[in-house]
PDB file of C-alpha atoms in Angstrom:
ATOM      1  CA  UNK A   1      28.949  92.766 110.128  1.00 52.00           C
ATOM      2  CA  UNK A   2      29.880  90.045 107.798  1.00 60.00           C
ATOM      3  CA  UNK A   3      32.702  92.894 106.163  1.00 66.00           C
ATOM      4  CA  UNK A   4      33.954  93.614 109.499  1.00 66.00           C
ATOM      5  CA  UNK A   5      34.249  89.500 110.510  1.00 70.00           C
ATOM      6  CA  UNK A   6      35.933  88.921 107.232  1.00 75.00           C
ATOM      7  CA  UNK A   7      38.640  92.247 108.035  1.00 72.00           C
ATOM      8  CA  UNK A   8      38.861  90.986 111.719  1.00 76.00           C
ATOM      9  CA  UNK A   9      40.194  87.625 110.132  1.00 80.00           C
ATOM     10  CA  UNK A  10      42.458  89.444 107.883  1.00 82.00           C
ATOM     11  CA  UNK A  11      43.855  91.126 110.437  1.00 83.00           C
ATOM     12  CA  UNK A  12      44.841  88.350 112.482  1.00 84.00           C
ATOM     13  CA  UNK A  13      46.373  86.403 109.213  1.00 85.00           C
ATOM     14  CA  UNK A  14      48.586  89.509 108.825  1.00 84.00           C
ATOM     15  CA  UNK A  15      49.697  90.003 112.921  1.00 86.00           C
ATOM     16  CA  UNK A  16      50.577  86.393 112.487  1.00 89.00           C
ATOM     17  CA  UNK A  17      53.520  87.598 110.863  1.00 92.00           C
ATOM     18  CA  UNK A  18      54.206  90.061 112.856  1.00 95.00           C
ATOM     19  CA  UNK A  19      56.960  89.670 116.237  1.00 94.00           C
ATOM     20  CA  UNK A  20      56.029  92.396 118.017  1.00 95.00           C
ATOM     21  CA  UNK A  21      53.760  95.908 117.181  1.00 96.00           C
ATOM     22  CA  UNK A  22      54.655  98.818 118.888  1.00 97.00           C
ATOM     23  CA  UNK A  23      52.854 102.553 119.147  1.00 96.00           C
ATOM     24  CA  UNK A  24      54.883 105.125 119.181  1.00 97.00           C
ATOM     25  CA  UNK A  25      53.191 108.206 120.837  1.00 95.00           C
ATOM     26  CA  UNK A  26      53.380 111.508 122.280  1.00 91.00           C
ATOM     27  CA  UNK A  27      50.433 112.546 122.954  1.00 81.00           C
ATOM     28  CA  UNK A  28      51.606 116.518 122.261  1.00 81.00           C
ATOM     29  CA  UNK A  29      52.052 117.598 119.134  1.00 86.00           C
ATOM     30  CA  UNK A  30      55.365 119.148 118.101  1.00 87.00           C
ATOM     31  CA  UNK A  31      57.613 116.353 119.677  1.00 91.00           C
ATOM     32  CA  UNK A  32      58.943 115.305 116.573  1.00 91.00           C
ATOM     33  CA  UNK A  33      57.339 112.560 117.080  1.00 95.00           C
ATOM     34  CA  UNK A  34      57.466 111.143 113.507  1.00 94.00           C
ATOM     35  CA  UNK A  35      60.583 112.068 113.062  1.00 93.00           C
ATOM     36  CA  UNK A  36      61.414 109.627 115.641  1.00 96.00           C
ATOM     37  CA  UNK A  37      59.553 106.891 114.213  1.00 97.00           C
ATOM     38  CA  UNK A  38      61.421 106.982 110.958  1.00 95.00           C
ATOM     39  CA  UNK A  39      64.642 107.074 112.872  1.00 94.00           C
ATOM     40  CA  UNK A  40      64.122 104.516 114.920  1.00 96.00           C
ATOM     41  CA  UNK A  41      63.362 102.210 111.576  1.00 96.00           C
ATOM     42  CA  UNK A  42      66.196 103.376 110.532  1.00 94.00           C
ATOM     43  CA  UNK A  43      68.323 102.243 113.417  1.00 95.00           C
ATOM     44  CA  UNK A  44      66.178  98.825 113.561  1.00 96.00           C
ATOM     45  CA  UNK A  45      67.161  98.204 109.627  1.00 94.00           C
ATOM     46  CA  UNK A  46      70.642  98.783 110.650  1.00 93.00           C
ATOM     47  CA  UNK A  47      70.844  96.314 113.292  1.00 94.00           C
ATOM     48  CA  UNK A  48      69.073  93.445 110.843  1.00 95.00           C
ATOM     49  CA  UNK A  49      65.274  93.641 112.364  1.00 96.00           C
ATOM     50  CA  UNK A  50      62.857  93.352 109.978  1.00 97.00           C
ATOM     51  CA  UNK A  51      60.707  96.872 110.590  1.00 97.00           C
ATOM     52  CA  UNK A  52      57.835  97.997 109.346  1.00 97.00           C
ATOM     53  CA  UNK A  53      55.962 101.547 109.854  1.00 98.00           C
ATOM     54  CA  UNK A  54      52.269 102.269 109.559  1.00 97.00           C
ATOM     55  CA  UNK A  55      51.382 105.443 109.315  1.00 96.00           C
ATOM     56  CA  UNK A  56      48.151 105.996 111.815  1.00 94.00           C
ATOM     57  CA  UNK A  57      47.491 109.860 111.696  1.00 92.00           C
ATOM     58  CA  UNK A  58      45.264 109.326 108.845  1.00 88.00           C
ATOM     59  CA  UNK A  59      44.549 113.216 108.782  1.00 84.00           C
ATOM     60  CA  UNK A  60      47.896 114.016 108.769  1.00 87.00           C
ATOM     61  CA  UNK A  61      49.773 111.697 107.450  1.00 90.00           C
ATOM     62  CA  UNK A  62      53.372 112.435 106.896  1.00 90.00           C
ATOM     63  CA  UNK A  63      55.427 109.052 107.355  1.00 94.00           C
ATOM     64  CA  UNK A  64      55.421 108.365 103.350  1.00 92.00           C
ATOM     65  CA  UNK A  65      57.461 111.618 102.829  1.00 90.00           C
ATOM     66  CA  UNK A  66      59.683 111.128 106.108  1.00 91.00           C
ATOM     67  CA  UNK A  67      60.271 107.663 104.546  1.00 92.00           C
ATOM     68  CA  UNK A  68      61.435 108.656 101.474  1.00 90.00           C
ATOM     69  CA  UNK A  69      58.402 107.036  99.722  1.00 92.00           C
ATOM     70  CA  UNK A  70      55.559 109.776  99.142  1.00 87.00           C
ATOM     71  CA  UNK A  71      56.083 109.220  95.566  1.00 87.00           C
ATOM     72  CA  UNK A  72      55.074 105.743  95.776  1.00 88.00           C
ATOM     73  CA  UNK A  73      51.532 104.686  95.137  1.00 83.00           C
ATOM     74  CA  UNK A  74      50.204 101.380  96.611  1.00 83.00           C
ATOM     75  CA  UNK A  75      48.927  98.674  93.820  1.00 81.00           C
ATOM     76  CA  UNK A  76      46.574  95.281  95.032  1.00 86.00           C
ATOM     77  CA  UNK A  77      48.353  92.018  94.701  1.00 86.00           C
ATOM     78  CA  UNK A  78      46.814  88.875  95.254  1.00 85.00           C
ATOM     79  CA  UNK A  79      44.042  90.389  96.894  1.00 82.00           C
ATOM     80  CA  UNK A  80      46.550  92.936  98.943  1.00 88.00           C
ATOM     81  CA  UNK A  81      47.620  95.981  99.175  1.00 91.00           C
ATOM     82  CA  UNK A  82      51.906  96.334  98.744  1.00 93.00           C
ATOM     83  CA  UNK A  83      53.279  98.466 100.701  1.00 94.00           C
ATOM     84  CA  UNK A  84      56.241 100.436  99.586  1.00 93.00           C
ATOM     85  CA  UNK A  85      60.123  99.777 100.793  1.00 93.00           C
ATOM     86  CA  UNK A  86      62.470 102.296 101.127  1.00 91.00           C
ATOM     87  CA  UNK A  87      66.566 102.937 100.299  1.00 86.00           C
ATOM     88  CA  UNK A  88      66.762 100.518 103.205  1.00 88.00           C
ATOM     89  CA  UNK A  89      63.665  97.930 102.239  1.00 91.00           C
ATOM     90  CA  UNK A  90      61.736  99.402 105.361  1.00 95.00           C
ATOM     91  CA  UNK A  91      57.994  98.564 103.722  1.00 95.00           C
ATOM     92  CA  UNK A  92      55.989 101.770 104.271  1.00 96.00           C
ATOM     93  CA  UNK A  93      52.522 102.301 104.347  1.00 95.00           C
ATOM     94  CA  UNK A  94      50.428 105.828 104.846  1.00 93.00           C
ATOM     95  CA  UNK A  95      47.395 107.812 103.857  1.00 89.00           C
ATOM     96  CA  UNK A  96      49.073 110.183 101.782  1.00 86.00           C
ATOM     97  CA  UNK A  97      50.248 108.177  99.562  1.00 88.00           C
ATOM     98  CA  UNK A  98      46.982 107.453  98.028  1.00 84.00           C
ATOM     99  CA  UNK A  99      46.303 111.074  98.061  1.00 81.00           C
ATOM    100  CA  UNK A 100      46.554 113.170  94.614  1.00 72.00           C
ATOM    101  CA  UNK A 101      48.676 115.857  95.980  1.00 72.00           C
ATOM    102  CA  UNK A 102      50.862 116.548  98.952  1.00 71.00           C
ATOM    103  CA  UNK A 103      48.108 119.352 100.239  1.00 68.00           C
ATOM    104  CA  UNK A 104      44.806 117.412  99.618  1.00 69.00           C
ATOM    105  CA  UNK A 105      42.995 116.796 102.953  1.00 68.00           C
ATOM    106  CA  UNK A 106      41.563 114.014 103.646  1.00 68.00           C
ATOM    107  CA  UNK A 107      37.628 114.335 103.454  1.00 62.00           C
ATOM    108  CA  UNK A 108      35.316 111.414 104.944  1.00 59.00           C
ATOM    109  CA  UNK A 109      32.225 110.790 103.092  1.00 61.00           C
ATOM    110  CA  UNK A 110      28.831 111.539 104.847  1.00 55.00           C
ATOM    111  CA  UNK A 111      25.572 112.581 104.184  1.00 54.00           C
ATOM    112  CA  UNK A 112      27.268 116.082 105.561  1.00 56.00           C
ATOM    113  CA  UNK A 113      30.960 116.762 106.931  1.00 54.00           C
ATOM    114  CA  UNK A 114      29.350 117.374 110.403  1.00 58.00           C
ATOM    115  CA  UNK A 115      28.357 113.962 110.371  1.00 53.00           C
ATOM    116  CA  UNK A 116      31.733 112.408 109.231  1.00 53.00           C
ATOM    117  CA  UNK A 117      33.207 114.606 112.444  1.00 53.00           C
ATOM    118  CA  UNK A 118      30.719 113.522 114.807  1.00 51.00           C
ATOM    119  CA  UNK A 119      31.515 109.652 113.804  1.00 52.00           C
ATOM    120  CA  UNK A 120      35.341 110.689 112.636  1.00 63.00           C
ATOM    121  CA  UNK A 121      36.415 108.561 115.479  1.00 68.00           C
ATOM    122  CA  UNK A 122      34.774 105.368 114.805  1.00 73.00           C
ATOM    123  CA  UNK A 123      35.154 105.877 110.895  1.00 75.00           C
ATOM    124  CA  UNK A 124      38.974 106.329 111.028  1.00 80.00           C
ATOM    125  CA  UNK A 125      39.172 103.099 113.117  1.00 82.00           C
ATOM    126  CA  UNK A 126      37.717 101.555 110.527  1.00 82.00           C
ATOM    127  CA  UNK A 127      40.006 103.011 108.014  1.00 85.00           C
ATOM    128  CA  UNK A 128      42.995 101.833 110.244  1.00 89.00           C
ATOM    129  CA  UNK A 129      42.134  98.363 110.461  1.00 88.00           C
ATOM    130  CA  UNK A 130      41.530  98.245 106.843  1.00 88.00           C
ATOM    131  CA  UNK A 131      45.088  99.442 106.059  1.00 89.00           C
ATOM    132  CA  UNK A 132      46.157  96.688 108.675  1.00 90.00           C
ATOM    133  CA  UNK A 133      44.451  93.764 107.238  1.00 89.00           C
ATOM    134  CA  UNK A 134      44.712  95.087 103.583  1.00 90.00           C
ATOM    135  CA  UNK A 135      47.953  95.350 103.404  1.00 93.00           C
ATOM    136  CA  UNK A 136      50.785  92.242 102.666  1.00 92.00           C
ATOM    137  CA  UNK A 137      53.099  93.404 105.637  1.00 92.00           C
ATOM    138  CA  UNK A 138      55.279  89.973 104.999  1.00 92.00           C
ATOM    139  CA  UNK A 139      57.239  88.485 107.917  1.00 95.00           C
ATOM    140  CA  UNK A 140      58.002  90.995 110.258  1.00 96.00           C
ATOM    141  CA  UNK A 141      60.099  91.354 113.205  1.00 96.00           C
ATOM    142  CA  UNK A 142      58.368  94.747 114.582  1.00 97.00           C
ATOM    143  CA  UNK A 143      55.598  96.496 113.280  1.00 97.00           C
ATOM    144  CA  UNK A 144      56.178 100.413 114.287  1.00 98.00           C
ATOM    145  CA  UNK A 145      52.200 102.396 114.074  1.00 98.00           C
ATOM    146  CA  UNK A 146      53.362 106.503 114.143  1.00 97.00           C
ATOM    147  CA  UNK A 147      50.079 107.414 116.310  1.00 95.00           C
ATOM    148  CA  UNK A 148      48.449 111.105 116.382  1.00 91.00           C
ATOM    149  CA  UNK A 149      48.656 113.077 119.038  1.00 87.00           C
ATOM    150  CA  UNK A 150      46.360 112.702 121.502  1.00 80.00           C
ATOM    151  CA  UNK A 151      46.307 110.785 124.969  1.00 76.00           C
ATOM    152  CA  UNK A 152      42.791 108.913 123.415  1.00 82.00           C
ATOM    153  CA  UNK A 153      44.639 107.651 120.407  1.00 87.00           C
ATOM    154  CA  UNK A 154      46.376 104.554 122.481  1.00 90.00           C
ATOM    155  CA  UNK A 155      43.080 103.383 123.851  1.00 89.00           C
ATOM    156  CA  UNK A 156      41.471 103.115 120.522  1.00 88.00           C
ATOM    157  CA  UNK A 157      44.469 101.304 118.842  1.00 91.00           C
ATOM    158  CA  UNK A 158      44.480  99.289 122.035  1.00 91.00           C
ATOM    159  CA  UNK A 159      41.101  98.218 121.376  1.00 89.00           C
ATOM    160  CA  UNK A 160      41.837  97.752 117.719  1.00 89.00           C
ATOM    161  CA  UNK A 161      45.014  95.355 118.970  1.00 91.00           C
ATOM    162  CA  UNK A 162      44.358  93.642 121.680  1.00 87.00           C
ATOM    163  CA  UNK A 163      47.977  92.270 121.879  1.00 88.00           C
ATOM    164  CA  UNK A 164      49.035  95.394 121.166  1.00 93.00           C
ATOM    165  CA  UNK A 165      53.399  94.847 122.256  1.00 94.00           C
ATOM    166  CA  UNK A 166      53.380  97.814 123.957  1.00 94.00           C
ATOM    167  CA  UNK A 167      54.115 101.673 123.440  1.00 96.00           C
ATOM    168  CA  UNK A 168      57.264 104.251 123.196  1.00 97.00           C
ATOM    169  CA  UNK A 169      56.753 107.546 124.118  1.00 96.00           C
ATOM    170  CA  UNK A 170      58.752 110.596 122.914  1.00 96.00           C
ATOM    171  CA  UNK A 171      59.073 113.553 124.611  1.00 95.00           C
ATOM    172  CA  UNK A 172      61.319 117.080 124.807  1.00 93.00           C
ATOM    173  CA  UNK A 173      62.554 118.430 127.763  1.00 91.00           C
ATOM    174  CA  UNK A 174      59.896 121.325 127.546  1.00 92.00           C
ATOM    175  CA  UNK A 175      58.157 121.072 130.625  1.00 91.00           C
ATOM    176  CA  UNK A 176      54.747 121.752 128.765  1.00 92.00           C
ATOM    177  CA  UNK A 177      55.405 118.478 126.503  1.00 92.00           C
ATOM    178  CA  UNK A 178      56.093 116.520 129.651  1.00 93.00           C
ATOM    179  CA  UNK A 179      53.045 117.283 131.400  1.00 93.00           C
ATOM    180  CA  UNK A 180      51.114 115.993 128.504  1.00 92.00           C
ATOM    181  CA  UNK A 181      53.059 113.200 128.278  1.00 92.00           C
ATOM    182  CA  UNK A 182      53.090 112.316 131.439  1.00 94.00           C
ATOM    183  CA  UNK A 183      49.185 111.922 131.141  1.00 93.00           C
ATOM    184  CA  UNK A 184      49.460 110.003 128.159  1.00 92.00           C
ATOM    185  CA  UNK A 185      51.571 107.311 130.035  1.00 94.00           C
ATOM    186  CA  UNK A 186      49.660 107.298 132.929  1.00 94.00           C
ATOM    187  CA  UNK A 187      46.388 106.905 130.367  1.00 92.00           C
ATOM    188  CA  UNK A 188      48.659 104.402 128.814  1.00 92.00           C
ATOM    189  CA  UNK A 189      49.437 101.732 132.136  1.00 92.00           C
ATOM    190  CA  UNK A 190      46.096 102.636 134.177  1.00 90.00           C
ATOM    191  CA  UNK A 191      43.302 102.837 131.368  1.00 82.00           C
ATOM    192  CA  UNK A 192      44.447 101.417 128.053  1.00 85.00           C
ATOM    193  CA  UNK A 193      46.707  98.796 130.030  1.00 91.00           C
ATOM    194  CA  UNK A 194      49.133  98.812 127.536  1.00 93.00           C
ATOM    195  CA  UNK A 195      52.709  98.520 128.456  1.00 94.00           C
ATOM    196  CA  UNK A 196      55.096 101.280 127.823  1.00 95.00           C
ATOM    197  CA  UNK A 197      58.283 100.015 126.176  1.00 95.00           C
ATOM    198  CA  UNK A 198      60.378 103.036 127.152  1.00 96.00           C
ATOM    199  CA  UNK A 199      60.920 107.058 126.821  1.00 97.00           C
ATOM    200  CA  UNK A 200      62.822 108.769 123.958  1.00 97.00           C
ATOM    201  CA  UNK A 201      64.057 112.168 124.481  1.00 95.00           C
ATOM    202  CA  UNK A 202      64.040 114.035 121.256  1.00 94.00           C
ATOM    203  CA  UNK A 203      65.628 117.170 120.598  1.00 91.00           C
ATOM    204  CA  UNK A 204      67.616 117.049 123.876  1.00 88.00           C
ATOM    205  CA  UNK A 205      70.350 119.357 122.609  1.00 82.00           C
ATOM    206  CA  UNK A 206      70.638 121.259 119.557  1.00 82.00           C
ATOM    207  CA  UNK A 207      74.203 120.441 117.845  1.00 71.00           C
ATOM    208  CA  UNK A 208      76.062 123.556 116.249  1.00 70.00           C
ATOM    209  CA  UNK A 209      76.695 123.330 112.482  1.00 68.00           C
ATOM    210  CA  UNK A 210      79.842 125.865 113.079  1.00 73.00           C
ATOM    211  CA  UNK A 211      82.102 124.504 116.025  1.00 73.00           C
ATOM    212  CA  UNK A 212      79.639 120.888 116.557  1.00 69.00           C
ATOM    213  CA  UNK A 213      79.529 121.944 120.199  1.00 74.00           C
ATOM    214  CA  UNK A 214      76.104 120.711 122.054  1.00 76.00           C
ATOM    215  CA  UNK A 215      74.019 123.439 123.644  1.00 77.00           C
ATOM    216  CA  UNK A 216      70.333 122.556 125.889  1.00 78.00           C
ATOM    217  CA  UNK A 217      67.299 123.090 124.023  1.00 78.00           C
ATOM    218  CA  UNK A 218      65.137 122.845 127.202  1.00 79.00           C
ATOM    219  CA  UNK A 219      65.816 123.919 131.311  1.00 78.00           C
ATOM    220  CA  UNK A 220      63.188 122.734 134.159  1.00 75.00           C
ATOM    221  CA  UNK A 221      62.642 121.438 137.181  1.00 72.00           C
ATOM    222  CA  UNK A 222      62.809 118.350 135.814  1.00 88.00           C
ATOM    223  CA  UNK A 223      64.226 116.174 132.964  1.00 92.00           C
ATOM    224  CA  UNK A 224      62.887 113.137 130.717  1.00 94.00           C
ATOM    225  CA  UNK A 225      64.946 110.887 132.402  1.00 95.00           C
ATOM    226  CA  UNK A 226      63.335 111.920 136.105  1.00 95.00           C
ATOM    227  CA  UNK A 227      60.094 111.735 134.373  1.00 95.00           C
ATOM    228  CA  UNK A 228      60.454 107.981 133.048  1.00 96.00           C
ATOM    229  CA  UNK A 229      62.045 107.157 136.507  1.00 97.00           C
ATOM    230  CA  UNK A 230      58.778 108.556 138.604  1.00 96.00           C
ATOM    231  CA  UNK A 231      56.499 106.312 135.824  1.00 96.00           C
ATOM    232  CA  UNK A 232      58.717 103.566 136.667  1.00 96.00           C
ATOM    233  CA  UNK A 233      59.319 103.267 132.584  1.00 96.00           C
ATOM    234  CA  UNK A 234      62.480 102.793 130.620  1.00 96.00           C
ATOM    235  CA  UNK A 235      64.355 105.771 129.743  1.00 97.00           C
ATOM    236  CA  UNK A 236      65.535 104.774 125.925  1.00 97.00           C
ATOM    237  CA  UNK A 237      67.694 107.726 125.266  1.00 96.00           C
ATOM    238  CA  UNK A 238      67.815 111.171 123.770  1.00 95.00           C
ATOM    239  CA  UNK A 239      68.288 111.928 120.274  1.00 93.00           C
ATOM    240  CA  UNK A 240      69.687 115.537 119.752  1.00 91.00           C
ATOM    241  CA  UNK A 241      68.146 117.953 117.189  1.00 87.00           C
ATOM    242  CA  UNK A 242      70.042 118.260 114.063  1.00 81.00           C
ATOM    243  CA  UNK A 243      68.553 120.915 111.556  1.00 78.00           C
ATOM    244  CA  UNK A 244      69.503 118.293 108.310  1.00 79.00           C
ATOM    245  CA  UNK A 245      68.326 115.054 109.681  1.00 82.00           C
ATOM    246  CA  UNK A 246      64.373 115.383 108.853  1.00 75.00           C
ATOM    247  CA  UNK A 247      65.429 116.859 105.000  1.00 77.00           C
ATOM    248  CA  UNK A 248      67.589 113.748 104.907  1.00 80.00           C
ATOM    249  CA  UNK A 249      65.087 111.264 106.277  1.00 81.00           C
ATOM    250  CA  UNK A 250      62.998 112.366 102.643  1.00 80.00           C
ATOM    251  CA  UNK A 251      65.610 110.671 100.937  1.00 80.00           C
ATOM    252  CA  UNK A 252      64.755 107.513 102.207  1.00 78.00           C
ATOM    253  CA  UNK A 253      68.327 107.111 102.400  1.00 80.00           C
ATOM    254  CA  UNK A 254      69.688 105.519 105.965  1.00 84.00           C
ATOM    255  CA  UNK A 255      71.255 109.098 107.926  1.00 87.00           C
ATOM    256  CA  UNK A 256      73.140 106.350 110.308  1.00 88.00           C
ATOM    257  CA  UNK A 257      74.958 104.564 107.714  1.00 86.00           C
ATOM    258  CA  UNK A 258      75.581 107.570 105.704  1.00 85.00           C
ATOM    259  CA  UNK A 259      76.425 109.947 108.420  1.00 85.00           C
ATOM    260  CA  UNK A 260      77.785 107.395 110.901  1.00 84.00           C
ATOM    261  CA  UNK A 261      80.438 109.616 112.871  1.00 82.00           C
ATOM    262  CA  UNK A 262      77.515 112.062 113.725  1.00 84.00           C
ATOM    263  CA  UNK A 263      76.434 112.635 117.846  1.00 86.00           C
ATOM    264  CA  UNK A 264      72.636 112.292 115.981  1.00 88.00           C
ATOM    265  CA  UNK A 265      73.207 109.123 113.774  1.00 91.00           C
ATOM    266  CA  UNK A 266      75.253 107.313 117.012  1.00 93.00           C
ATOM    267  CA  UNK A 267      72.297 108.967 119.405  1.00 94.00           C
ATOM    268  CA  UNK A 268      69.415 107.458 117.042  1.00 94.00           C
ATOM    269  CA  UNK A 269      71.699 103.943 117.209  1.00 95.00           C
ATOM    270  CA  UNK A 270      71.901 103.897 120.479  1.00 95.00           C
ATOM    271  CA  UNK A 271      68.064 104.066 121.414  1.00 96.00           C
ATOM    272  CA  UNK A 272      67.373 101.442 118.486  1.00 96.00           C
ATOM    273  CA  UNK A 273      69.702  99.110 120.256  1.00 96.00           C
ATOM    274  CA  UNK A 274      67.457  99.604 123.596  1.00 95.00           C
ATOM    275  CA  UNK A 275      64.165  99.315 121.780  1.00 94.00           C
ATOM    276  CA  UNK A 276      65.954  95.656 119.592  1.00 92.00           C
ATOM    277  CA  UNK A 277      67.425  94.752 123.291  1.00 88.00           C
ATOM    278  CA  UNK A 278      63.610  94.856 124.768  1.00 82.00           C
ATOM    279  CA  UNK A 279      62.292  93.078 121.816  1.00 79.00           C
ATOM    280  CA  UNK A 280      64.922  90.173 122.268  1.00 70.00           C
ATOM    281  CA  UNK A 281      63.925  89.974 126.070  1.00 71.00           C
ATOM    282  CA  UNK A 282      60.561  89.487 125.382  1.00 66.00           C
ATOM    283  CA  UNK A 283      61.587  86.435 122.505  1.00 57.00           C
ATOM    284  CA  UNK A 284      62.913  84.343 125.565  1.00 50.00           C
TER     285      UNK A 284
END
């Protein structure tokens, strides 16, 4: 108990620093929601916020490599972990990189492995809010935490943060995605109580790499937008899908600066200027 007071502390210490945390979630897998994450940093660096990521799918972790960082292994400092800083001095921190190799999974320790799944919930809570409080975040303007997917994954970060800022939720146009996400924001406003900051669109259109013409990845009934309008959330914007931008992303190297003429690079601006022009609202 005494640990968990003495993390609990931490914690606070390092939110102190911290303007505002936001999840960003899907709660489907194959969004691209990561991929959003890191592009969104990316747009946040570029418009001077001071952005962080944390990498929360502790069994998956992929944020260190879409960060340009995977290489990087955290060292204590003055009783903290240091995160690592990208191209663009985002400050990075994720499972994997304290993992030997890019393909080791992560294994809990238990008396047996069915035991560390029956209790993998409540352990990897505990492994989250030790990579919170350990780590020396600095002075922060936004915190982004890349969440699993799973609808359940809000209300147990919620828990972990009570003043959690609030979530973004990314979504395609495939009508299969939406349905899950639609549950996820209505677990989001009517269970976990955690506002939702707005809706990306990813992969909205796919861009040709001969003629640059835009072509619609998805067709339904009905569209992101629609779907933020009937939650009554914002609708940030849709990013379109570009088959270079998530090799580019490894680089660590910022795609918007470096590709700034691009429909993807002014796209991914675009909703980073929503998501800094919410953050400034709340400041006032």
């Amino acid at each position: 108990m005494g640990q968990v007071a003495q993390q609990h502390d931490r914690l606070k210490e390092r939110l102190a620093q911290i303007g505002s945390v936001f999840a960003v979630m899907s709660g489907k897998g194959g969004v691209g929601k990561s991929t959003v994450t890191a592009c969104l940093a990316d747009g946040l660096a570029r418009l001077g916020v001071r952005t962080g990521v944390l990498d929360a799918d502790l069994n998956g972790p992929c944020m260190a490599r879409l960060m340009g960082v995977k290489d990087h292994k955290p060292s204590p400092q003055n009783g903290a972990m240091i995160p690592a800083r990208n191209a663009y001095s985002v400050p990075v921190m994720s499972m994997d990189m304290f993992l030997p190799e890019d393909e080791t999974p992560l294994v809990w320790e238990a008396s047996s492995q069915q035991g560390a799944y029956t209790w993998r919930s409540m352990v990897e809570m505990s492994a989250l809010r030790e990579l919170l409080s350990d780590t020396d975040w600095g002075d922060l303007d936004v915190l982004l935490i890349d969440l699993p997917p799973g609808a359940e994954r809000l209300q147990n970060l919620a828990d972990l943060l009570p003043d959690l800022t609030g979530a973004i939720v990314v979504s395609t146009a495939s009508q299969t995605a939406m349905t899950v996400v639609s549950r996820s924001i209505l677990m989001a406003l009517n269970v976990a109580d955690v506002k939702i900051a707005g809706v990306v669109e990813n992969m909205s259109t796919m861009i040709c790499s001969e003629c640059g013409c835009n072509e619609q990845m998805f067709i339904g009934a009905e569209t992101v937008e629609e779907l933020a309008e009937r939650h009554g959330v914002p609708y940030l914007g849709a990013i379109p899908f570009n088959i270079t931008l998530a090799d580019y992303l490894e680089t660590g190297r910022s795609y918007i600066e470096e590709h700034a003429g691009h429909p993807a690079a002014h796209a991914i601006l675009n909703v980073a200027q929503r998501v800094h022009f919410s953050l400034k609202s709340q400041s006032k």
